[in-house]
Coordinates of C-alpha atoms in Angstrom, one line a residue:
Chain Q
M1 CA 0.0 0.0 0.0
E2 CA 1.4 3.4 -1.0
E3 CA 1.4 6.1 1.6
D4 CA -0.6 9.3 1.4
I5 CA 1.3 12.1 -0.2
I6 CA -1.4 14.7 0.2
C7 CA -3.5 15.2 3.3
V8 CA -6.0 17.9 3.4
K9 CA -7.8 18.3 6.8
G10 CA -10.6 20.6 7.5
I11 CA -9.6 23.3 5.1
S12 CA -11.9 26.4 5.1
K13 CA -11.5 29.6 3.2
E14 CA -13.6 32.7 3.6
F15 CA -13.4 35.8 1.4
K16 CA -14.5 39.2 2.5
I17 CA -16.4 40.9 -0.4
S18 CA -17.5 44.4 -0.3
K19 CA -21.1 44.8 -1.0
R20 CA -22.4 47.7 -3.0
E21 CA -25.8 48.3 -4.4
A22 CA -26.4 50.1 -7.7
G23 CA -26.7 53.8 -8.0
M24 CA -24.6 56.9 -7.3
K25 CA -26.0 57.4 -3.8
N26 CA -25.0 53.9 -2.8
A27 CA -21.6 54.3 -4.4
I28 CA -20.9 57.4 -2.3
K29 CA -22.3 55.7 0.8
S30 CA -20.1 52.7 0.4
F31 CA -17.1 54.9 -0.1
F32 CA -17.5 56.1 3.5
R33 CA -18.8 53.0 5.1
R34 CA -18.3 49.8 3.4
K35 CA -20.5 46.8 4.0
Y36 CA -18.8 43.4 3.8
K37 CA -20.2 40.1 3.0
I38 CA -18.3 37.0 4.0
I39 CA -18.3 34.3 1.5
K40 CA -17.4 30.8 2.3
A41 CA -15.5 29.6 -0.7
L42 CA -14.4 26.3 1.0
D43 CA -16.1 24.6 3.9
N44 CA -14.3 21.9 5.8
I45 CA -12.6 20.1 2.9
N46 CA -11.0 16.8 3.7
F47 CA -9.3 14.3 1.4
N48 CA -6.2 12.2 1.1
I49 CA -4.4 11.3 -2.0
K50 CA -1.9 8.5 -2.4
K51 CA 1.4 8.5 -4.1
G52 CA 1.1 7.7 -7.8
E53 CA -2.7 8.3 -7.9
I54 CA -4.5 10.3 -10.5
V55 CA -7.5 12.1 -9.0
G56 CA -10.1 14.1 -10.9
Y57 CA -11.2 17.1 -9.0
I58 CA -14.5 18.2 -10.5
G59 CA -17.4 20.5 -9.8
P60 CA -19.3 23.3 -11.5
N61 CA -17.8 26.7 -12.1
G62 CA -17.4 28.7 -8.9
A63 CA -17.6 25.5 -6.7
G64 CA -14.2 26.1 -5.1
K65 CA -11.9 24.0 -7.4
S66 CA -9.3 26.6 -8.1
T67 CA -9.4 27.9 -4.6
T68 CA -8.5 24.4 -3.3
I69 CA -5.7 24.1 -6.0
K70 CA -4.4 27.6 -5.1
I71 CA -4.2 26.6 -1.4
M72 CA -2.5 23.3 -2.3
C73 CA 0.1 25.2 -4.4
G74 CA 0.8 27.6 -1.6
I75 CA -0.6 30.6 -3.4
L76 CA -3.5 31.1 -1.0
L77 CA -3.7 30.9 2.8
P78 CA -6.7 29.0 4.1
T79 CA -8.8 30.6 6.8
S80 CA -8.5 27.4 8.9
G81 CA -7.5 23.8 8.5
E82 CA -4.4 21.8 7.8
C83 CA -2.7 20.6 4.7
T84 CA 0.4 18.6 4.4
I85 CA 1.9 17.8 1.0
D86 CA 4.9 15.6 0.9
G87 CA 5.8 16.7 4.4
Y88 CA 5.5 20.4 3.7
I89 CA 2.9 22.9 4.6
P90 CA 2.5 24.7 1.2
W91 CA 2.0 28.2 2.4
K92 CA 4.6 28.1 5.1
Q93 CA 7.8 26.9 3.3
R94 CA 6.7 28.2 -0.1
K95 CA 10.1 28.4 -1.8
E96 CA 11.2 25.0 -0.7
Y97 CA 7.8 23.4 -1.3
V98 CA 7.2 24.6 -4.8
K99 CA 10.3 22.7 -6.0
N100 CA 8.2 19.5 -5.4
I101 CA 5.1 20.5 -7.5
G102 CA 4.5 21.2 -11.1
V103 CA 1.5 23.2 -12.2
V104 CA -0.2 23.6 -15.6
F105 CA -2.9 26.2 -15.9
G106 CA -4.7 25.3 -19.1
Q107 CA -5.8 28.9 -19.7
R108 CA -2.5 30.6 -18.9
S109 CA 0.9 29.9 -20.4
G110 CA 4.0 29.1 -18.4
L111 CA 6.1 29.5 -21.5
W112 CA 7.6 32.7 -22.9
W113 CA 5.6 33.6 -25.9
D114 CA 8.1 34.8 -28.4
V115 CA 10.9 32.3 -28.0
P116 CA 10.9 28.5 -28.7
P117 CA 10.0 26.3 -25.8
I118 CA 13.6 25.0 -25.6
D119 CA 14.6 28.6 -24.5
S120 CA 11.9 28.6 -21.8
F121 CA 13.1 25.2 -20.6
D122 CA 16.6 26.5 -20.4
L123 CA 15.5 29.4 -18.3
L124 CA 13.4 27.2 -16.0
K125 CA 16.6 25.1 -15.5
D126 CA 18.1 28.1 -13.8
I127 CA 14.9 29.2 -12.0
Y128 CA 14.7 25.7 -10.4
N129 CA 18.4 25.3 -10.1
I130 CA 18.4 22.0 -11.9
P131 CA 22.0 20.6 -12.5
Q132 CA 22.9 20.4 -16.1
K133 CA 23.2 16.6 -16.3
E134 CA 19.8 16.0 -14.6
Y135 CA 18.2 18.6 -16.9
E136 CA 19.5 17.0 -20.1
K137 CA 18.3 13.6 -18.9
K138 CA 14.9 14.8 -18.0
L139 CA 14.6 16.8 -21.2
E140 CA 15.4 13.8 -23.3
E141 CA 12.8 11.7 -21.4
L142 CA 10.1 14.3 -21.8
T143 CA 11.0 15.0 -25.4
E144 CA 10.3 11.3 -26.0
S145 CA 7.2 10.8 -23.9
L146 CA 5.5 14.1 -25.0
D147 CA 6.9 13.9 -28.6
L148 CA 8.5 17.4 -28.5
D149 CA 11.3 16.8 -31.0
E150 CA 9.8 18.6 -33.9
I151 CA 8.1 21.4 -31.9
K152 CA 10.6 22.5 -29.2
N153 CA 12.5 24.8 -31.5
I154 CA 9.5 26.6 -32.9
P155 CA 8.6 29.9 -31.3
T156 CA 5.8 29.2 -28.8
R157 CA 3.4 31.7 -30.4
Q158 CA 3.5 29.6 -33.7
L159 CA 2.5 26.3 -32.0
S160 CA -1.0 25.0 -32.1
L161 CA -2.8 24.8 -28.8
G162 CA -2.3 21.0 -28.6
Q163 CA 1.4 21.3 -29.2
R164 CA 1.7 24.1 -26.8
M165 CA 0.0 22.1 -24.1
R166 CA 2.5 19.3 -24.5
C167 CA 5.3 21.9 -24.0
E168 CA 3.5 23.3 -21.0
I169 CA 3.5 19.9 -19.4
A170 CA 7.1 19.4 -20.1
A171 CA 7.9 22.8 -18.5
A172 CA 6.0 21.8 -15.4
L173 CA 7.9 18.5 -15.1
L174 CA 11.4 19.6 -15.9
H175 CA 12.4 19.9 -12.2
N176 CA 11.1 16.4 -11.6
P177 CA 8.2 17.3 -9.2
K178 CA 6.4 14.6 -7.2
I179 CA 3.0 16.1 -7.7
L180 CA 1.5 17.6 -10.9
F181 CA -1.5 19.9 -10.8
L182 CA -3.3 20.0 -14.1
D183 CA -5.9 22.7 -14.3
E184 CA -8.2 22.1 -17.3
P185 CA -5.4 20.8 -19.5
T186 CA -7.6 19.8 -22.4
I187 CA -9.6 23.0 -22.6
G188 CA -10.1 24.1 -26.2
L189 CA -8.2 21.2 -27.7
D190 CA -9.4 19.3 -30.8
A191 CA -10.3 15.6 -30.4
V192 CA -7.1 14.2 -31.8
S193 CA -5.0 16.4 -29.5
K194 CA -7.1 15.5 -26.5
L195 CA -6.6 11.9 -27.1
S196 CA -2.8 12.1 -27.6
L197 CA -2.5 14.4 -24.5
R198 CA -4.4 12.0 -22.4
K199 CA -2.2 9.2 -23.6
C200 CA 0.9 11.1 -22.7
I201 CA -0.4 12.0 -19.2
K202 CA -1.3 8.4 -18.6
K203 CA 2.1 7.2 -19.7
I204 CA 4.1 9.7 -17.6
N205 CA 1.9 8.6 -14.6
E206 CA 2.7 4.9 -15.1
D207 CA 6.4 5.4 -15.9
T208 CA 7.3 7.8 -13.1
N209 CA 4.6 7.1 -10.4
L210 CA 3.8 10.8 -10.5
T211 CA 0.8 11.9 -8.5
I212 CA -1.6 13.9 -10.6
I213 CA -4.5 16.1 -9.6
L214 CA -6.6 17.0 -12.5
T215 CA -9.5 19.6 -12.7
T216 CA -11.6 19.4 -15.7
H217 CA -15.1 19.8 -17.2
D218 CA -14.4 17.1 -19.7
M219 CA -15.6 13.8 -18.3
Q220 CA -13.8 11.9 -21.0
D221 CA -10.6 13.1 -19.4
I222 CA -11.6 11.6 -16.2
E223 CA -12.7 8.3 -17.8
A224 CA -9.5 8.0 -19.7
L225 CA -7.2 8.8 -16.9
T226 CA -8.7 7.9 -13.6
D227 CA -11.5 6.3 -11.8
R228 CA -11.4 8.4 -8.6
I229 CA -13.2 11.6 -8.6
I230 CA -13.6 14.2 -5.8
L231 CA -16.8 16.2 -6.5
I232 CA -17.0 19.7 -4.9
G233 CA -20.0 22.0 -4.9
K234 CA -20.6 25.2 -3.1
G235 CA -17.4 24.7 -1.2
K236 CA -18.1 21.3 0.2
I237 CA -17.0 17.9 -0.9
L238 CA -20.0 16.0 -2.0
Y239 CA -18.5 12.8 -3.3
D240 CA -15.2 11.2 -3.1
G241 CA -15.0 7.8 -4.8
S242 CA -15.1 6.0 -8.1
L243 CA -16.9 7.3 -11.1
E244 CA -18.2 3.8 -11.9
K245 CA -20.2 3.8 -8.7
I246 CA -22.0 7.0 -9.6
K247 CA -22.7 5.7 -13.1
K248 CA -24.2 2.6 -11.6
K249 CA -26.4 4.7 -9.4
Y250 CA -28.1 5.9 -12.6
K251 CA -28.2 2.6 -14.3
D252 CA -32.0 2.6 -14.0
K253 CA -32.0 5.6 -16.4
M254 CA -30.8 3.3 -19.1
K255 CA -33.0 3.5 -22.1
V256 CA -33.8 0.6 -24.4
N257 CA -35.2 1.1 -27.9
V258 CA -36.8 -1.8 -29.6
K259 CA -38.2 -2.3 -33.1
F260 CA -40.6 -5.2 -33.8
E261 CA -43.0 -6.6 -36.4
Y262 CA -46.4 -4.9 -36.6
T263 CA -48.6 -5.4 -33.6
T264 CA -51.3 -3.4 -31.8
D265 CA -50.8 -5.3 -28.5
K266 CA -49.6 -3.3 -25.6
I267 CA -46.2 -4.4 -24.2
K268 CA -46.3 -5.1 -20.4
L269 CA -43.1 -5.9 -18.6
K270 CA -42.3 -6.6 -15.0
D271 CA -39.0 -4.9 -14.6
A272 CA -39.3 -2.1 -17.2
K273 CA -41.6 0.8 -17.9
V274 CA -42.7 1.5 -21.4
L275 CA -42.1 5.1 -22.2
E276 CA -43.8 5.1 -25.5
Q277 CA -45.0 2.6 -28.1
T278 CA -46.0 2.7 -31.7
E279 CA -47.1 -0.2 -33.9
E280 CA -43.5 -1.0 -34.8
S281 CA -41.3 0.3 -32.0
A282 CA -41.1 1.2 -28.3
S283 CA -38.7 2.6 -25.8
L284 CA -38.4 1.4 -22.3
I285 CA -36.5 2.1 -19.1
L286 CA -35.5 -0.1 -16.2
R287 CA -37.7 0.2 -13.2
H288 CA -35.0 -0.2 -10.7
K289 CA -31.2 -0.4 -10.8
D290 CA -30.9 -4.1 -10.0
G291 CA -33.3 -5.0 -12.9
N292 CA -31.8 -7.7 -15.1
M293 CA -31.5 -6.8 -18.8
A294 CA -31.5 -10.4 -19.9
D295 CA -34.8 -11.2 -18.1
I296 CA -36.4 -8.1 -19.6
L297 CA -35.4 -9.1 -23.1
D298 CA -36.7 -12.6 -22.5
E299 CA -40.0 -11.3 -21.5
L300 CA -40.1 -8.9 -24.4
T301 CA -39.5 -11.5 -27.0
K302 CA -42.4 -13.5 -25.8
Q303 CA -44.7 -10.6 -26.5
V304 CA -43.4 -9.2 -29.8
K305 CA -41.1 -10.3 -32.6
V306 CA -38.1 -8.1 -32.1
T307 CA -36.3 -7.0 -35.3
D308 CA -33.8 -4.5 -33.9
L309 CA -32.7 -3.4 -30.4
S310 CA -30.4 -0.7 -29.1
I311 CA -29.4 0.3 -25.6
E312 CA -28.9 4.0 -24.9
E313 CA -26.5 4.4 -22.0
M314 CA -26.4 7.7 -20.2
S315 CA -23.1 9.5 -21.1
T316 CA -20.9 10.4 -18.2
D317 CA -21.7 14.0 -18.9
D318 CA -25.4 13.3 -18.5
V319 CA -24.6 11.4 -15.3
I320 CA -22.7 14.3 -13.9
A321 CA -25.2 16.9 -15.0
K322 CA -27.9 14.8 -13.3
L323 CA -25.8 14.6 -10.2
Y324 CA -25.3 18.3 -10.1
K325 CA -29.0 18.8 -10.4
E326 CA -29.7 16.3 -7.7
L327 CA -27.2 17.8 -5.3
K328 CA -28.5 21.3 -6.3
I329 CA -25.1 22.8 -7.0
Chain D
M1 CA 20.5 37.3 -9.8
K2 CA 21.8 35.0 -12.5
V3 CA 18.2 34.1 -13.2
Y4 CA 17.3 37.9 -13.5
F5 CA 20.0 38.6 -16.1
K6 CA 19.2 35.5 -18.0
T7 CA 15.6 36.4 -18.2
I8 CA 16.4 40.0 -19.2
L9 CA 18.7 38.6 -22.0
M10 CA 15.9 36.4 -23.3
L11 CA 13.5 39.3 -23.2
I12 CA 16.0 41.4 -25.2
K13 CA 16.2 38.5 -27.7
M14 CA 12.4 38.5 -27.9
Q15 CA 12.3 42.2 -28.6
L16 CA 14.9 42.0 -31.3
E17 CA 12.7 39.5 -33.1
Y18 CA 10.5 42.4 -34.0
R19 CA 13.2 44.5 -35.6
K20 CA 11.4 47.3 -37.2
A21 CA 9.2 48.0 -34.2
F22 CA 12.3 48.0 -32.1
I23 CA 14.3 50.5 -34.3
I24 CA 11.3 52.9 -34.4
S25 CA 10.9 52.9 -30.6
V26 CA 14.6 53.4 -30.0
I27 CA 14.6 56.5 -32.3
G28 CA 11.3 57.7 -30.8
S29 CA 12.6 57.4 -27.3
F30 CA 15.8 59.2 -28.2
F31 CA 13.8 62.1 -29.6
V32 CA 11.4 62.4 -26.7
T33 CA 14.3 63.2 -24.4
F34 CA 15.9 65.3 -27.0
L35 CA 12.8 67.5 -27.2
L36 CA 12.8 67.8 -23.4
T37 CA 16.4 68.9 -23.5
L38 CA 15.5 71.6 -26.0
S39 CA 12.7 72.8 -23.8
V40 CA 15.2 73.4 -21.0
Y41 CA 17.4 75.2 -23.4
F42 CA 14.7 77.5 -24.6
L43 CA 13.8 78.3 -21.0
F44 CA 17.4 79.5 -20.4
E45 CA 17.2 81.5 -23.7
E46 CA 14.6 83.5 -21.9
F47 CA 16.0 83.7 -18.4
N48 CA 19.7 83.0 -18.6
Q49 CA 19.8 82.0 -14.9
I50 CA 17.6 80.1 -12.5
G51 CA 18.7 81.3 -9.1
D52 CA 22.4 80.7 -9.0
W53 CA 22.3 78.0 -11.6
N54 CA 23.3 78.4 -15.3
F55 CA 22.1 76.4 -18.2
F56 CA 24.8 73.7 -18.1
E57 CA 24.5 73.1 -14.4
V58 CA 20.7 72.5 -14.8
A59 CA 21.3 70.5 -17.9
F60 CA 23.6 68.2 -15.8
L61 CA 20.8 67.7 -13.2
F62 CA 18.3 67.1 -16.0
G63 CA 20.6 64.6 -17.8
M64 CA 21.3 62.7 -14.6
V65 CA 17.7 62.4 -13.6
Y66 CA 16.6 61.3 -17.0
F67 CA 19.5 58.8 -17.1
C68 CA 18.5 57.3 -13.8
F69 CA 14.8 57.3 -14.7
S70 CA 15.3 55.6 -18.1
M71 CA 17.6 53.0 -16.5
S72 CA 14.9 52.3 -14.0
E73 CA 12.2 52.2 -16.6
M74 CA 14.3 49.7 -18.6
F75 CA 15.3 47.4 -15.8
F76 CA 12.3 47.6 -13.5
R77 CA 9.6 47.9 -16.1
G78 CA 7.9 44.7 -14.8
L79 CA 7.2 46.6 -11.5
D80 CA 6.0 49.6 -13.4
H81 CA 3.4 47.5 -15.2
F82 CA 2.7 45.3 -12.3
A83 CA -1.1 45.9 -12.4
N84 CA -1.2 43.8 -15.5
V85 CA 0.7 41.0 -13.8
V86 CA -1.8 40.9 -10.9
K87 CA -4.9 41.4 -13.2
S88 CA -4.0 38.5 -15.5
G89 CA -3.2 36.2 -12.6
E90 CA 0.4 35.9 -13.7
F91 CA 1.4 36.5 -10.2
D92 CA 0.2 33.0 -9.2
R93 CA 2.8 31.7 -11.5
I94 CA 5.4 33.8 -9.8
L95 CA 4.4 32.3 -6.5
I96 CA 4.8 28.7 -7.7
R97 CA 8.4 29.2 -8.6
P98 CA 11.2 28.9 -6.1
Q99 CA 12.6 32.3 -6.6
N100 CA 12.2 35.7 -5.0
A101 CA 8.9 37.2 -6.0
L102 CA 10.2 40.7 -6.3
I103 CA 13.0 39.7 -8.7
Q104 CA 10.7 37.6 -10.7
S105 CA 8.2 40.5 -11.0
M106 CA 11.0 42.8 -12.1
C107 CA 11.8 40.6 -15.1
M108 CA 8.2 40.1 -16.2
E109 CA 8.9 42.8 -18.8
F110 CA 11.9 44.6 -20.2
D111 CA 11.9 47.5 -22.5
F112 CA 15.2 47.6 -24.3
S113 CA 14.2 50.4 -26.6
K114 CA 14.7 52.8 -23.6
I115 CA 18.3 52.6 -24.6
G116 CA 17.4 55.6 -26.9
R117 CA 16.5 57.7 -23.8
I118 CA 19.5 56.5 -22.0
A119 CA 21.8 57.5 -24.8
Q120 CA 20.3 61.0 -25.1
S121 CA 20.5 61.6 -21.4
V122 CA 24.1 60.4 -21.2
L123 CA 24.9 62.8 -24.1
V124 CA 23.3 65.7 -22.2
M125 CA 25.3 64.8 -19.1
I126 CA 28.6 64.7 -21.1
V127 CA 28.0 68.0 -22.7
A128 CA 27.1 69.6 -19.4
I129 CA 30.1 68.2 -17.5
A130 CA 32.3 69.5 -20.3
N131 CA 30.9 73.0 -19.8
V132 CA 30.7 73.1 -16.1
N133 CA 33.8 74.0 -14.1
I134 CA 34.5 71.0 -11.9
E135 CA 37.7 70.3 -10.1
W136 CA 37.7 66.5 -10.5
S137 CA 39.2 64.3 -7.8
I138 CA 38.8 60.6 -7.1
Y139 CA 36.4 61.4 -4.3
K140 CA 34.3 63.5 -6.7
V141 CA 34.2 60.7 -9.3
L142 CA 32.9 58.4 -6.5
V143 CA 30.3 61.0 -5.4
F144 CA 29.2 61.2 -9.1
I145 CA 28.7 57.4 -9.3
L146 CA 27.0 57.3 -5.9
M147 CA 24.5 60.0 -6.9
N148 CA 23.4 58.0 -9.9
I149 CA 23.0 54.8 -8.0
G150 CA 21.2 56.6 -5.2
C151 CA 18.8 58.1 -7.7
I152 CA 18.2 54.8 -9.4
A153 CA 17.5 53.3 -5.9
I154 CA 14.8 56.0 -5.3
F155 CA 13.1 55.3 -8.6
F156 CA 13.3 51.6 -7.8
S157 CA 11.7 52.2 -4.4
I158 CA 8.9 54.2 -6.0
F159 CA 8.3 51.4 -8.5
V160 CA 8.2 48.8 -5.7
L161 CA 5.7 50.9 -3.8
K162 CA 3.6 51.3 -6.9
A163 CA 3.7 47.6 -7.5
A164 CA 2.9 46.8 -3.9
F165 CA -0.3 48.9 -4.1
C166 CA -1.5 46.7 -6.9
F167 CA -2.1 44.0 -4.3
W168 CA -4.8 46.0 -2.8
T169 CA -6.2 47.9 -5.8
V170 CA -5.3 48.1 -9.5
D171 CA -7.1 51.4 -9.9
G172 CA -6.0 54.7 -8.6
L173 CA -2.4 54.1 -9.3
E174 CA -2.2 57.5 -11.0
F175 CA -1.5 58.7 -7.5
M176 CA 1.8 56.9 -7.6
N177 CA 2.8 58.7 -10.8
I178 CA 2.9 61.9 -8.8
L179 CA 6.0 60.4 -7.1
S180 CA 7.7 59.0 -10.1
E181 CA 6.8 61.5 -12.8
G182 CA 6.5 64.5 -10.4
G183 CA 9.8 63.5 -8.6
K184 CA 11.5 63.4 -12.0
K185 CA 10.3 66.9 -12.9
V186 CA 11.2 68.3 -9.6
A187 CA 14.6 66.8 -9.5
Q188 CA 15.6 68.1 -12.8
Y189 CA 15.9 71.6 -11.2
P190 CA 17.9 72.4 -8.1
I191 CA 15.5 72.2 -5.2
D192 CA 16.5 75.5 -3.7
I193 CA 14.3 77.2 -6.2
Y194 CA 11.2 75.6 -4.5
A195 CA 9.1 76.5 -1.5
K196 CA 10.3 75.2 1.9
W197 CA 7.7 72.6 2.5
F198 CA 8.3 71.3 -1.0
R199 CA 12.0 71.1 -0.3
I200 CA 11.4 69.2 3.0
F201 CA 9.2 66.7 1.3
F202 CA 11.7 65.9 -1.5
T203 CA 14.5 65.8 1.0
F204 CA 13.2 63.7 3.9
I205 CA 10.2 61.8 2.5
V206 CA 11.0 61.1 -1.0
P207 CA 14.7 62.0 -1.0
F208 CA 15.4 63.2 -4.5
G209 CA 17.2 66.2 -3.0
L210 CA 19.7 63.9 -1.4
V211 CA 20.8 62.4 -4.7
N212 CA 21.2 65.5 -6.8
Y213 CA 20.9 68.9 -5.1
Y214 CA 23.3 68.3 -2.1
P215 CA 26.0 66.2 -3.8
V216 CA 25.9 68.6 -6.8
L217 CA 26.6 71.6 -4.6
Y218 CA 29.8 69.8 -3.6
L219 CA 30.6 68.5 -7.1
F220 CA 30.3 72.0 -8.6
G221 CA 32.2 73.6 -5.8
K222 CA 29.3 75.7 -4.7
D223 CA 29.7 74.3 -1.2
N224 CA 32.9 72.6 -0.1
N225 CA 31.4 70.6 2.7
W226 CA 32.6 67.0 1.8
F227 CA 29.7 65.6 3.8
Y228 CA 27.3 66.5 1.0
G229 CA 29.1 64.0 -1.1
I230 CA 28.0 61.0 0.9
V231 CA 24.4 62.2 1.5
P232 CA 23.1 60.0 -1.4
T233 CA 23.7 57.0 0.8
F234 CA 20.8 58.0 3.0
A235 CA 18.5 57.7 0.0
F236 CA 18.7 54.0 0.4
I237 CA 16.7 54.3 3.7
F238 CA 13.7 55.1 1.5
L239 CA 13.9 51.6 0.2
I240 CA 13.1 50.0 3.6
P241 CA 9.4 51.1 4.0
C242 CA 8.8 50.4 0.3
L243 CA 10.1 46.8 0.7
L244 CA 8.1 46.3 3.9
I245 CA 4.9 47.4 2.1
W246 CA 5.7 45.1 -0.7
K247 CA 6.0 42.2 1.8
R248 CA 2.7 43.2 3.4
G249 CA 1.1 43.3 -0.1
I250 CA 2.2 39.7 -0.8
K251 CA 0.7 38.6 2.5
H252 CA -2.5 40.3 1.6
Y253 CA -2.5 38.7 -1.8
E254 CA -2.1 35.3 -0.2
S255 CA -5.2 35.8 1.9
T256 CA -7.4 37.3 -0.8
G257 CA -6.0 35.9 -4.0
S258 CA -7.0 38.9 -6.1

């Protein structure tokens, strides 16, 4: 059993936001006496992450994802709570601590815009004080796993988003961190780039036992990379566990479409509800999640002559959307 | 420090990529200072003297202040434009790197084209020195160097202060320009021509007087008190509160994140 590399215990974060109503009068009033509203961005957040794990940190916009990430990176101080990452308290020993983490912000670049990535890498070598030999070795390794050979000498501004993102990841890993934070790494990428990026991330995780925390809105990222998700909404953790389990929960929403030979008889099934029926087709859903699909089909074929059948599974996006709705976040 | 110079070098490289734009801004920045020099010249055409000071003596002060200001603008530009760094969230990236945040902020930007202004102000200084009667000694050379370093330190402090305010608000920074732009204007003339409260402000609060007026009195032999020569050292004291406010600013940023 691997040990926990990240322990987050009871982290809360409050922001003071000045409140102001519209209108000139209120603007003047608030200039002299400001009313503050306290907003709880994070409310008692707890989770542990093991070394080498990939965790998907998901939640709707404004749920507190980036606040959590910022606290874990040592950028923000929490109002209360503890957090130990690889033996460090992120916001206390910032300069020492950040040598252990790599961060990729999908929407912001860590590379210098007008020079080729290789120049940025070279500068990062000095910023992180990486010995020349180690740097060369790591660069070679990353060049191979992220396929940078053809792109590392082209000015960053001329790279496609997918190429740039691969360079961003390389830049975040040059100093050989133990933990990698990926904040929406696939945002705006085309399908092919997404697939290749996921493959690269998976490979790096397997090869180097790197711990990865991934925030994303793309459920396919999660499906491809990890099974564990931590779901946050309105500053609270609402779910921490496998994605499969959630999907199972909504199995009863599985829809079955059947086509059959002409009949006017109404279909009646024990374990499934008929949503609609015409003379040649029908669509049904399971009544409860432990309903057995085989039994239902058995029953169905006794009543009608099935010519075609398809099962519509809920996509992960649908599942998550449903979950958000159910949890009212 | 090595990181700072390496970053600067890379930023220069980046700027040289856009060759035409670079040449135009160098020429432009040269002429901006040239026009300002002319305006001082025309002023003296009218008045001949300002107080006890003749044209070349004032031109020396002018050249020196502009030299120091342009150097600061070139090397500390990242601090001057720090509001952008905070607004765009780039400061987060600075905090996740294991280097001093102030040095990193300094090299967020670098405007090499200010070399035009620097060249022009050095030229003014040389012409002025050639026409002012100075009895040079090793001590006076040291005083001259110290003045320039002290003056750059004041501009640096003001830039740090201006950047530090960005942690609380990115608006209303115009106020800070009173110190940098205003200080620059004030310091290009000998401060004995101003009202007393004004002199006190620019001697003890924002100590521009310490880096040009007093040492220049000694340099030009208007006053032979050698102590005036080391007065620029005290200008560095101004740096202390500015750095403390910067530190407080970072603390504030860490607790608000905006």
